[in-house]
Coordinates of N, CA, C and O in Angstrom, one line a residue:
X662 N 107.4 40.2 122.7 CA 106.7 38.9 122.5 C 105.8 39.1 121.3 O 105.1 40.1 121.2
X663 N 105.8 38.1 120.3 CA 105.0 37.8 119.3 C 104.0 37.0 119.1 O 104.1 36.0 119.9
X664 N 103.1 37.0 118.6 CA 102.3 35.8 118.6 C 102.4 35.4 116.7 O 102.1 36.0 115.7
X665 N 102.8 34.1 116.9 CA 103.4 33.2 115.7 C 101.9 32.8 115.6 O 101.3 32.6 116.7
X666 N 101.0 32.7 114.0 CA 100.2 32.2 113.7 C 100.4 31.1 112.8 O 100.3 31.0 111.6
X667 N 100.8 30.2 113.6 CA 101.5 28.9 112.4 C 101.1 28.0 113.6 O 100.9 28.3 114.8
X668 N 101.0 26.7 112.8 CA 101.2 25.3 113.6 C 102.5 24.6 113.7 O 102.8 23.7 114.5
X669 N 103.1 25.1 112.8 CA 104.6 24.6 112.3 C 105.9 24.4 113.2 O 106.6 25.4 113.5
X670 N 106.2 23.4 113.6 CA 107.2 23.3 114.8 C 108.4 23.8 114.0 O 109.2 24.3 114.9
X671 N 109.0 23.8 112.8 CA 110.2 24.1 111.8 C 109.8 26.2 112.0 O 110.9 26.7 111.7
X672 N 109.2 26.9 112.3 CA 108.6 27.7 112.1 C 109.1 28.4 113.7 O 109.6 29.5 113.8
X673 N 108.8 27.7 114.6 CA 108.8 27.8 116.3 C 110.8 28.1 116.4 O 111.4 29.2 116.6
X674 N 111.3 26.8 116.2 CA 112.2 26.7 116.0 C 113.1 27.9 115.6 O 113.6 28.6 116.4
X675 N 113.2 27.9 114.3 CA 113.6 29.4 113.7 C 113.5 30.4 114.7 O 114.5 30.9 115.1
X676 N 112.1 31.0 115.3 CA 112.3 32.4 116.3 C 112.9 31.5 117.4 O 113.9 32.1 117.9
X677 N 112.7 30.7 117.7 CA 113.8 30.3 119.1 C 115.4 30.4 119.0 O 116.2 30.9 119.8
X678 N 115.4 29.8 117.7 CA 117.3 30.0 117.5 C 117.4 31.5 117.3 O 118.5 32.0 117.5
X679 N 116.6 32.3 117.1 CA 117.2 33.4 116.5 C 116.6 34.5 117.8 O 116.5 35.8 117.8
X680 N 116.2 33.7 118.9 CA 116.1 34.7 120.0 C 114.5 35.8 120.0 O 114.4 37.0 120.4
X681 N 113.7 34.9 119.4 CA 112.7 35.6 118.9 C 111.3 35.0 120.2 O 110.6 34.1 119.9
X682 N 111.1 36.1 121.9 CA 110.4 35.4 122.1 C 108.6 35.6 121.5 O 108.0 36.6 121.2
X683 N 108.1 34.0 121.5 CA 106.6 34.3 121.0 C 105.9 32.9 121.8 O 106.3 31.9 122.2
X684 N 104.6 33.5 121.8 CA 103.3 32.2 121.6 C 103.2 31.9 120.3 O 103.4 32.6 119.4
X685 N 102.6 30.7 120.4 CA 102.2 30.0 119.1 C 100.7 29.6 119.3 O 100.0 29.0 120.2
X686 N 100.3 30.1 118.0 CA 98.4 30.1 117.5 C 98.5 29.3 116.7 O 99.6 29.4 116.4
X687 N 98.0 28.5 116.1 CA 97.9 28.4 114.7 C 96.1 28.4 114.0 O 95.2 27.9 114.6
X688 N 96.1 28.8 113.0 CA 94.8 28.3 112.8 C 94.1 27.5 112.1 O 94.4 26.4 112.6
X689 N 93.2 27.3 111.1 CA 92.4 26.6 110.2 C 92.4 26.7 108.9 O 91.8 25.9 108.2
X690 N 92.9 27.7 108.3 CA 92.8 28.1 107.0 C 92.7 27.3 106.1 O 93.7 26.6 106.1
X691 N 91.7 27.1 104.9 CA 91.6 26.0 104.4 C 92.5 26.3 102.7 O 91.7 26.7 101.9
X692 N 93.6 26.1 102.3 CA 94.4 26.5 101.4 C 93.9 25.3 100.1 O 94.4 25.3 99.0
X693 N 93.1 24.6 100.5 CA 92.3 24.0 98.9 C 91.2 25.1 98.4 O 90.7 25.1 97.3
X694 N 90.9 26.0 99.3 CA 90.1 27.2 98.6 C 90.9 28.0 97.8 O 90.3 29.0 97.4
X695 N 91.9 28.0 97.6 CA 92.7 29.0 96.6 C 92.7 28.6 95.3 O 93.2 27.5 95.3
X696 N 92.5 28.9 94.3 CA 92.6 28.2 93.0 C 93.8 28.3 92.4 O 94.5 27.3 91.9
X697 N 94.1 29.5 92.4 CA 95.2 30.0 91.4 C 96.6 28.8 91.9 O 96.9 28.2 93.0
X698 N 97.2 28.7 90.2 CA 98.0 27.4 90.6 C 99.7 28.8 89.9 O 100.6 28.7 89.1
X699 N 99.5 29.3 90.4 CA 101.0 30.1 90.4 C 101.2 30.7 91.6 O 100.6 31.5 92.4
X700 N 102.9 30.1 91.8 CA 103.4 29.6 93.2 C 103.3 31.2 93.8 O 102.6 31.2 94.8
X701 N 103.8 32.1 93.5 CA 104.0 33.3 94.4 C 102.4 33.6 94.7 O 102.1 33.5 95.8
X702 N 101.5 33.8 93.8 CA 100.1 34.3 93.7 C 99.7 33.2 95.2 O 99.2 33.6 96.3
X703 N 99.9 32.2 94.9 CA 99.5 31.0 96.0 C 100.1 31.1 97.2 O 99.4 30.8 98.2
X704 N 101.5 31.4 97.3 CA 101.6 31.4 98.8 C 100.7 33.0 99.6 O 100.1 33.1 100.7
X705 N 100.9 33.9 98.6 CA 100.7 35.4 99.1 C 99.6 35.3 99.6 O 99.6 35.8 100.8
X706 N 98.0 34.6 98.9 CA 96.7 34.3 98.7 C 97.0 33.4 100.2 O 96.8 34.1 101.2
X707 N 97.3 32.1 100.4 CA 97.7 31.3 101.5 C 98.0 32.1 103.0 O 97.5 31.8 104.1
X708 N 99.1 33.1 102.6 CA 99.3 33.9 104.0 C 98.5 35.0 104.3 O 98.4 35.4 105.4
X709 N 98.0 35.7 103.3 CA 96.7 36.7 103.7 C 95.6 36.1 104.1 O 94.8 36.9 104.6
X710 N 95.3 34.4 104.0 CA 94.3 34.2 104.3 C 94.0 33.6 105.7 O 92.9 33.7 106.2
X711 N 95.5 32.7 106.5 CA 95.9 32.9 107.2 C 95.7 33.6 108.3 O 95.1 33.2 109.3
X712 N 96.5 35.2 108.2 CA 96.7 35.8 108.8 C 95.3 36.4 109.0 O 95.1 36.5 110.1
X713 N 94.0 36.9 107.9 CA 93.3 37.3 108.2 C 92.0 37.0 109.4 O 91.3 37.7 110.1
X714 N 92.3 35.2 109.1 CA 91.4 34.6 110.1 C 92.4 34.8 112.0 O 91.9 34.8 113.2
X715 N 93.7 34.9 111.6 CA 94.4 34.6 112.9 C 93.8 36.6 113.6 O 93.8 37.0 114.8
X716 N 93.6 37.4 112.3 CA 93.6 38.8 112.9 C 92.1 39.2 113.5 O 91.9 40.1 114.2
X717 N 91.4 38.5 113.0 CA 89.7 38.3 113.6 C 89.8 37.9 114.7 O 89.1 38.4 115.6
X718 N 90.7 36.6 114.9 CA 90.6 36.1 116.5 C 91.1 37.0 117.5 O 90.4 37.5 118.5
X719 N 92.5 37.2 117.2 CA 93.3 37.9 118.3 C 93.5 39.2 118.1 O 93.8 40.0 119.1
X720 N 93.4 39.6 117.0 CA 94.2 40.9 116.3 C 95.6 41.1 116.9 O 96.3 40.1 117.1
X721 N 96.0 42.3 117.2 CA 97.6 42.8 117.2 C 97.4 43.9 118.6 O 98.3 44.8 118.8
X722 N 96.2 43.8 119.6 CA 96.4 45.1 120.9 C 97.2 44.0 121.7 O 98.4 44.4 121.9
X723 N 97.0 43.1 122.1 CA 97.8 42.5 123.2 C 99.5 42.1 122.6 O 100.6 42.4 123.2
X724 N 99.3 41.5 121.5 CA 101.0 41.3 120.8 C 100.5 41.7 119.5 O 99.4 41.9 119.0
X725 N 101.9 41.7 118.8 CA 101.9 41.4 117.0 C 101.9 40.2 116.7 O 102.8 39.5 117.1
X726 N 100.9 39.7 115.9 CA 100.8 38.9 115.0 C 101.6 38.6 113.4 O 101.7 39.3 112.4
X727 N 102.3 37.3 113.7 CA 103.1 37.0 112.3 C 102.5 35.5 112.3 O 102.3 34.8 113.3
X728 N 102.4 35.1 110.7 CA 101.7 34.3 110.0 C 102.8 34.6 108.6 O 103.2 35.5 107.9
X729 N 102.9 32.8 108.6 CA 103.9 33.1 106.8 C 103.4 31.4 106.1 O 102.8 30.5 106.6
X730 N 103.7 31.4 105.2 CA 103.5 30.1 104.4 C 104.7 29.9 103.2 O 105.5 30.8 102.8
X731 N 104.5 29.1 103.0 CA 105.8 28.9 102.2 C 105.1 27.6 100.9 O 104.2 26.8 101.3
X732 N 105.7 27.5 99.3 CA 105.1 26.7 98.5 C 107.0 26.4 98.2 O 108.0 26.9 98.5
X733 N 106.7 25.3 97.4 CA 108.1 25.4 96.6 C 107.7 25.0 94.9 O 106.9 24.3 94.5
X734 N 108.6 25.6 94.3 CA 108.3 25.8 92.6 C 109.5 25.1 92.0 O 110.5 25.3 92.6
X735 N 109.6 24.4 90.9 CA 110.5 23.6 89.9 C 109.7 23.8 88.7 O 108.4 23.9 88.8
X736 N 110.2 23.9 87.7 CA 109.8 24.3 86.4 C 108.5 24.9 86.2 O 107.7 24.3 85.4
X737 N 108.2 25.9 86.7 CA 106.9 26.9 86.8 C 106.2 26.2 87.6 O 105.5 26.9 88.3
X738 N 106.1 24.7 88.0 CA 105.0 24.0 88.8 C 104.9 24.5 90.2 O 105.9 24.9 90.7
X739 N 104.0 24.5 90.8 CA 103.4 24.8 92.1 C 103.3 23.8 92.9 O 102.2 23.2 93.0
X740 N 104.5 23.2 93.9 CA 104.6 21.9 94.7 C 104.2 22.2 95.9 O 104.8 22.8 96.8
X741 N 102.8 21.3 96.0 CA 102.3 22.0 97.8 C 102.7 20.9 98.4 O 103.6 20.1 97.9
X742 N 102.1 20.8 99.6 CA 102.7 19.1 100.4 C 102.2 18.0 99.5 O 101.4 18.0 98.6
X743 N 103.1 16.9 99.9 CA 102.7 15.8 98.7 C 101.2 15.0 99.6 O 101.0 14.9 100.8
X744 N 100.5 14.4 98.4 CA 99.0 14.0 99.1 C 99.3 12.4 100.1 O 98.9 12.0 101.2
X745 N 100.3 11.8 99.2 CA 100.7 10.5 99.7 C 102.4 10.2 99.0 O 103.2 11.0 98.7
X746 N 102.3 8.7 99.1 CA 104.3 8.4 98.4 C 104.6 8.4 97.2 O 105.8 8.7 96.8
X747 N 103.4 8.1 96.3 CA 103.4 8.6 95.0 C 103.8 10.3 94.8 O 104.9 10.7 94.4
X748 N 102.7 11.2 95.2 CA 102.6 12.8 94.9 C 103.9 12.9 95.5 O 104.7 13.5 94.8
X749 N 104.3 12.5 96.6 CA 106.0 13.2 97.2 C 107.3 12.3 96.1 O 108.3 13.0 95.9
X750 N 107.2 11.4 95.7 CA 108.3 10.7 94.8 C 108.4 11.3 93.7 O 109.4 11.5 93.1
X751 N 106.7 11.8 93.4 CA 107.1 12.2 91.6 C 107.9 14.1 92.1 O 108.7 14.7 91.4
X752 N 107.3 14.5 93.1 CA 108.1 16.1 93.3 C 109.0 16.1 93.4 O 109.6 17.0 92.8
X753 N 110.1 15.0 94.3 CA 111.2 14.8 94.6 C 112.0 14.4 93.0 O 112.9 15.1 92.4
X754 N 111.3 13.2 92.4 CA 112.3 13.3 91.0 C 112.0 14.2 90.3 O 112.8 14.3 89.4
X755 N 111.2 15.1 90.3 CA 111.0 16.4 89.0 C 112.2 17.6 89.7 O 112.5 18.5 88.9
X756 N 112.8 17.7 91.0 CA 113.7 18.6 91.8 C 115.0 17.9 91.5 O 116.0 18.6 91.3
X757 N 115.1 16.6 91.6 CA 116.4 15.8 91.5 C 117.4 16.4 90.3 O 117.3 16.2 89.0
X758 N 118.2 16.9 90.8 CA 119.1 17.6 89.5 C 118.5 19.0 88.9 O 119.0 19.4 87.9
X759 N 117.7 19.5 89.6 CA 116.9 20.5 89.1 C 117.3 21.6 89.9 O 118.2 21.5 90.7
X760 N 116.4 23.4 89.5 CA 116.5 24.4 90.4 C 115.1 24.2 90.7 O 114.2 23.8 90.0
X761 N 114.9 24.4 92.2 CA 113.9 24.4 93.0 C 113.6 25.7 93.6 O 114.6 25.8 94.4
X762 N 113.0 26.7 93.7 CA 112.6 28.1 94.7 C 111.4 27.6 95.6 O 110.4 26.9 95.3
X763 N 111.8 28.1 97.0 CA 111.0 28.4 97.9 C 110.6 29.4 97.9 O 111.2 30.4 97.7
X764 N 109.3 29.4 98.1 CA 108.9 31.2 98.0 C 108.0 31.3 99.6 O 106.9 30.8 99.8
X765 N 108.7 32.0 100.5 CA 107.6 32.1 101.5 C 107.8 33.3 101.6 O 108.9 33.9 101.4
X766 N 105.9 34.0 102.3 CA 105.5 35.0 102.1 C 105.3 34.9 104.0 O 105.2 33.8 104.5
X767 N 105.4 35.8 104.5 CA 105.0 36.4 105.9 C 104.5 37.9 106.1 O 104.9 38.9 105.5
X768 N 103.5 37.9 107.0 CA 102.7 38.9 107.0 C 103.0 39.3 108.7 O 102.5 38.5 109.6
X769 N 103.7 40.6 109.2 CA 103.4 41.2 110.6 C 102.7 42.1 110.9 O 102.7 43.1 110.2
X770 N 102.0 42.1 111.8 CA 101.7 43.2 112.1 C 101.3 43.8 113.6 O 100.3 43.3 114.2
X771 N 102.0 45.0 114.2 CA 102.1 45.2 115.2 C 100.8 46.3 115.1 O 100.3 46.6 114.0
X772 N 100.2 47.0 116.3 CA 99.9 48.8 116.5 C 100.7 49.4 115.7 O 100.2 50.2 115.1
X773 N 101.9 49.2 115.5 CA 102.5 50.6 114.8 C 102.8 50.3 113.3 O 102.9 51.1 112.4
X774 N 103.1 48.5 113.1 CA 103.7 48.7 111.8 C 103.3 47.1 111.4 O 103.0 46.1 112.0
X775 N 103.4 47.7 109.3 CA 102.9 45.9 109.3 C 103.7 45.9 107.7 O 103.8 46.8 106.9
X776 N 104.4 44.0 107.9 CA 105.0 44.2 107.0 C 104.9 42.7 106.1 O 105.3 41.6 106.4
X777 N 104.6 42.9 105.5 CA 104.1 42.3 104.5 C 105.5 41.8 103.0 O 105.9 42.5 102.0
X778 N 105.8 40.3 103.4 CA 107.0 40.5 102.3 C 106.9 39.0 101.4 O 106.0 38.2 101.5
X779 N 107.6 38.9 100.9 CA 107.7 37.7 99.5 C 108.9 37.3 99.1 O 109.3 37.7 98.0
X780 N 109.6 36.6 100.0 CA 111.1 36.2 100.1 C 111.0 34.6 99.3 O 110.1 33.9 99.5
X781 N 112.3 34.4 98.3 CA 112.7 33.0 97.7 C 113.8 32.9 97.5 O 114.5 33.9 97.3
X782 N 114.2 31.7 97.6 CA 115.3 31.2 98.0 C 115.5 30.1 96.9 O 114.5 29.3 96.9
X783 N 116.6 29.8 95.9 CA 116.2 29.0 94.9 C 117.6 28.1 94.9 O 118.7 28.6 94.7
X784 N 117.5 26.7 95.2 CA 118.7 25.9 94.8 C 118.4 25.3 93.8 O 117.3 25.2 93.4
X785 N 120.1 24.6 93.1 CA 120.4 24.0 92.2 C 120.5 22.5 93.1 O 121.2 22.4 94.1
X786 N 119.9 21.6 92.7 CA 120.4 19.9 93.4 C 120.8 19.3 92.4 O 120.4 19.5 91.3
X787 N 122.3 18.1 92.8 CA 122.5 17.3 92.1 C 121.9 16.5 92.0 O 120.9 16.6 92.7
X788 N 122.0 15.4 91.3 CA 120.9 14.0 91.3 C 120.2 13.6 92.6 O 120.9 14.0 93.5
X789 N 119.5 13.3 92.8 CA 119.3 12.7 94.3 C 119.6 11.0 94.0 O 119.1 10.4 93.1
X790 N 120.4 10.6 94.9 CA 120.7 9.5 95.0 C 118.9 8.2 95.2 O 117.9 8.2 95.9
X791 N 119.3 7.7 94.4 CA 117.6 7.0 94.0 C 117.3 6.1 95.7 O 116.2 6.2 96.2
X792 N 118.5 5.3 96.5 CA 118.0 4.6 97.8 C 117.8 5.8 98.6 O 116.8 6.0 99.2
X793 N 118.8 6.6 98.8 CA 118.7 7.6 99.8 C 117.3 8.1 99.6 O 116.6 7.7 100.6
X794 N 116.8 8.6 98.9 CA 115.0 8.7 98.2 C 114.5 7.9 98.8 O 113.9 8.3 99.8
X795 N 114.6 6.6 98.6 CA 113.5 5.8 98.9 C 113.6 5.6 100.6 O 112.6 5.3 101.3
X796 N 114.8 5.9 101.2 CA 114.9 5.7 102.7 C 114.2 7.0 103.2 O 113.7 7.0 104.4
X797 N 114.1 8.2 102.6 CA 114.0 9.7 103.0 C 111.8 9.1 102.7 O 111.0 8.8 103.6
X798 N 111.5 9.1 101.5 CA 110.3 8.5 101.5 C 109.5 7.6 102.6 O 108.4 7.7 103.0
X799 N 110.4 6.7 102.9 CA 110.1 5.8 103.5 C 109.7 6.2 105.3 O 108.9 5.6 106.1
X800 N 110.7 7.5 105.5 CA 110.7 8.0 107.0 C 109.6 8.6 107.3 O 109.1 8.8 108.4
X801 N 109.0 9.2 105.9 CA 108.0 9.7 105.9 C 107.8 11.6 106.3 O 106.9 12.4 106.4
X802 N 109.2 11.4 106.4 CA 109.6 12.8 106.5 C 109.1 13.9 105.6 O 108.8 15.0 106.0
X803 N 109.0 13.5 104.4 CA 108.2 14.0 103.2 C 106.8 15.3 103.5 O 106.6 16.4 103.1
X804 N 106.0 14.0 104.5 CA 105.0 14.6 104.7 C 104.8 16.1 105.5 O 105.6 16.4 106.4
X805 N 104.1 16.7 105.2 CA 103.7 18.1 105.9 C 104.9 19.2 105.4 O 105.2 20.2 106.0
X806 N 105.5 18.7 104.0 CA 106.8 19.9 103.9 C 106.6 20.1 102.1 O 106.7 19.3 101.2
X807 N 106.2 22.1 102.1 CA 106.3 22.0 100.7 C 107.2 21.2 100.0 O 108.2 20.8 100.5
X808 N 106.6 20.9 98.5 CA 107.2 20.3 97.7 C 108.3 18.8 98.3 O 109.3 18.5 97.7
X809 N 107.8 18.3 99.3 CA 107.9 17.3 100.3 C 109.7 17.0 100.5 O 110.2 15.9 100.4
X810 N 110.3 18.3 100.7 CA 111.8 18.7 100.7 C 111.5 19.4 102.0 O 110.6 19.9 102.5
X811 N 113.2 19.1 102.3 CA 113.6 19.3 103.4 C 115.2 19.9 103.2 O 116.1 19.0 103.3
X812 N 115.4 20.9 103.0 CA 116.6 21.8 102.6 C 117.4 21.0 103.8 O 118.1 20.0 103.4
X813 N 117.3 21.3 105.0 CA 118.0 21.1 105.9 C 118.2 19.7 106.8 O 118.8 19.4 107.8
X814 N 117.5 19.1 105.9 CA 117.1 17.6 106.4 C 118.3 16.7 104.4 O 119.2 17.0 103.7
X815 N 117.4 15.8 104.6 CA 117.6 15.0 103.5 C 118.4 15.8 102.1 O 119.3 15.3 101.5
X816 N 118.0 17.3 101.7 CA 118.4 17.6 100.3 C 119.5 18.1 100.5 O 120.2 18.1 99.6
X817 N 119.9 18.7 101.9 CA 121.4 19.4 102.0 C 122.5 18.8 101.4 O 123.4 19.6 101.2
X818 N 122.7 17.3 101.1 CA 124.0 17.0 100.6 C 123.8 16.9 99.1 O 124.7 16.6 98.4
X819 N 122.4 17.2 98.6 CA 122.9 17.5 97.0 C 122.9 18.7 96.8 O 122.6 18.8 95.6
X820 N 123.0 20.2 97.4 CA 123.0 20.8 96.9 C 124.3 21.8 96.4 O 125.3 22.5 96.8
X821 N 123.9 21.5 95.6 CA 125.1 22.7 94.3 C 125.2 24.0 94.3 O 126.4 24.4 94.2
X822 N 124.2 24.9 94.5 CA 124.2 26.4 94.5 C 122.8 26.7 95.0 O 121.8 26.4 94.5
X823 N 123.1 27.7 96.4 CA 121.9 28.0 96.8 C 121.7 29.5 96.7 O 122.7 30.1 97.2
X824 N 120.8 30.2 96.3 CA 121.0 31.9 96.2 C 119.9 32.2 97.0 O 118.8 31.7 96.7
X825 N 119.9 32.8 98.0 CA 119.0 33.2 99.6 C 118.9 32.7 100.7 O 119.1 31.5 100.9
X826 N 118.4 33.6 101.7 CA 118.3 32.6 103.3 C 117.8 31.2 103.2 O 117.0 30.9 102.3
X827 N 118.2 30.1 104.1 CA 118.0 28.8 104.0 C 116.7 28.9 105.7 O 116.2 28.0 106.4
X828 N 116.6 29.9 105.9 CA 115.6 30.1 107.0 C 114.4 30.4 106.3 O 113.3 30.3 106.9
X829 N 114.4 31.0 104.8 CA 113.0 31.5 103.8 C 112.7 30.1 103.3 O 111.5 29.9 103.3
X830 N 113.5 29.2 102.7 CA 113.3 27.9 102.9 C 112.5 26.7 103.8 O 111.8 25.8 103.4
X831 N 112.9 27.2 105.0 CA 112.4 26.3 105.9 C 111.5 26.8 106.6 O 111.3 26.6 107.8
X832 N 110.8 28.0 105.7 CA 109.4 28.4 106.1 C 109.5 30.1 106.6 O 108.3 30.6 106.5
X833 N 110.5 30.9 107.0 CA 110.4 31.9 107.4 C 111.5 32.6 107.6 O 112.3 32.4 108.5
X834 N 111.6 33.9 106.4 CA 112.8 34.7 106.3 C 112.9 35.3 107.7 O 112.5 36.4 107.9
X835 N 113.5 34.5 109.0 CA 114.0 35.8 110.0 C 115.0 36.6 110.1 O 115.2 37.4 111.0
X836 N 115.6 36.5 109.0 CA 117.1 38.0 108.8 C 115.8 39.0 108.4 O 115.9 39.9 109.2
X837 N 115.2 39.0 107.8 CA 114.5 39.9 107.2 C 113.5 40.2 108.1 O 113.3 41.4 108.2
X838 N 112.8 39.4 109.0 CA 112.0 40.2 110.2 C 112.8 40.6 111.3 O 112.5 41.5 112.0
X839 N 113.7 40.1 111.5 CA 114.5 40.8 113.0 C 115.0 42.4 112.0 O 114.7 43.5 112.4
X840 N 115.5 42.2 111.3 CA 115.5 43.9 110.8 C 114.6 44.6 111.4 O 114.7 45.5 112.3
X841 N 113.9 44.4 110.9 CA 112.0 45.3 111.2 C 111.7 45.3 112.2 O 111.2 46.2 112.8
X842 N 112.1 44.2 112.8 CA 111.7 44.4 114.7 C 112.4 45.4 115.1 O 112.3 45.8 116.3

């Protein structure tokens, strides 16, 4: 048993399909205190900070603690969640036809072992169809998802070439932590 330091129901999911049992914490961490606007530096900074407030509360004697975050990047830019339908429309057309990387970072740590990693995952998208956008905007699905995509939702049918887990995508490499477990 794990204790998941996330709010993230996309997050929950993943250890459930993949037979991972845990509780779910999540905390407060305020990720407008980060400045630095470079995407790896920003998720890393994001999940250390995270995990440190989740490791003050509970620490790791009763379970291990895992905490991950995830940004997505298109042409060097750093796409966090969008603020409203403008900030999610203009991310979505700057990706439309574009390469996009997910970069999520996850931090474990048990009594015996802690592992600390920086997994990305980068597709090529064809055009995004301009109504299908405006129906995906409209659902509002956008909201609460780096770079206001949804690999496994709305972007899956344009994608052209994807190189890495589509689980580091949608917030949390678990090929790479069930190893370690």
């Amino acid at each position: 048993m794990i204790r998941l330091g996330s709010n993230s129901p996309t997050r929950a999911l993943i250890l459930k399909n993949f037979g991972i049992d845990f509780i779910q914490n999540g905390g407060d961490f305020d990720e407008d205190s980060i400045t630095t606007t470079n995407p790896k530096a920003f998720c890393y900074e994001a999940t250390k900070g995270k995990f440190n407030e989740l490791y003050k509360k509970y620490g790791v004697n009763e379970m291990p603690l895992l905490v991950a975050d995830s940004v997505v990047t298109c042409e060097g830019k750093l796409l966090r969640k969008a603020k409203d339908l403008t900030d999610a429309k203009a991310m979505l057309e700057l990706q439309s036809g574009n390469k996009t990387s997910v970069i999520t970072c996850m931090i474990y740590k048990s009594k015996e072992k802690e592992l600390v990693d920086i997994s990305i995952t980068t597709y090529e998208f064809e055009k995004f169809d301009e109504k299908h956008m405006q129906e995906y905007l409209d659902s509002k699905e956008c909201f609460g998802k780096a770079g206001a995509i949804m690999v496994e939702g709305f972007c899956k049918p344009y994608i052209k070439n994807v190189v890495g887990y589509e689980s580091c995508a949608m917030g949390l490499c678990v090929e790479k932590l069930k190893i370690f477990l």
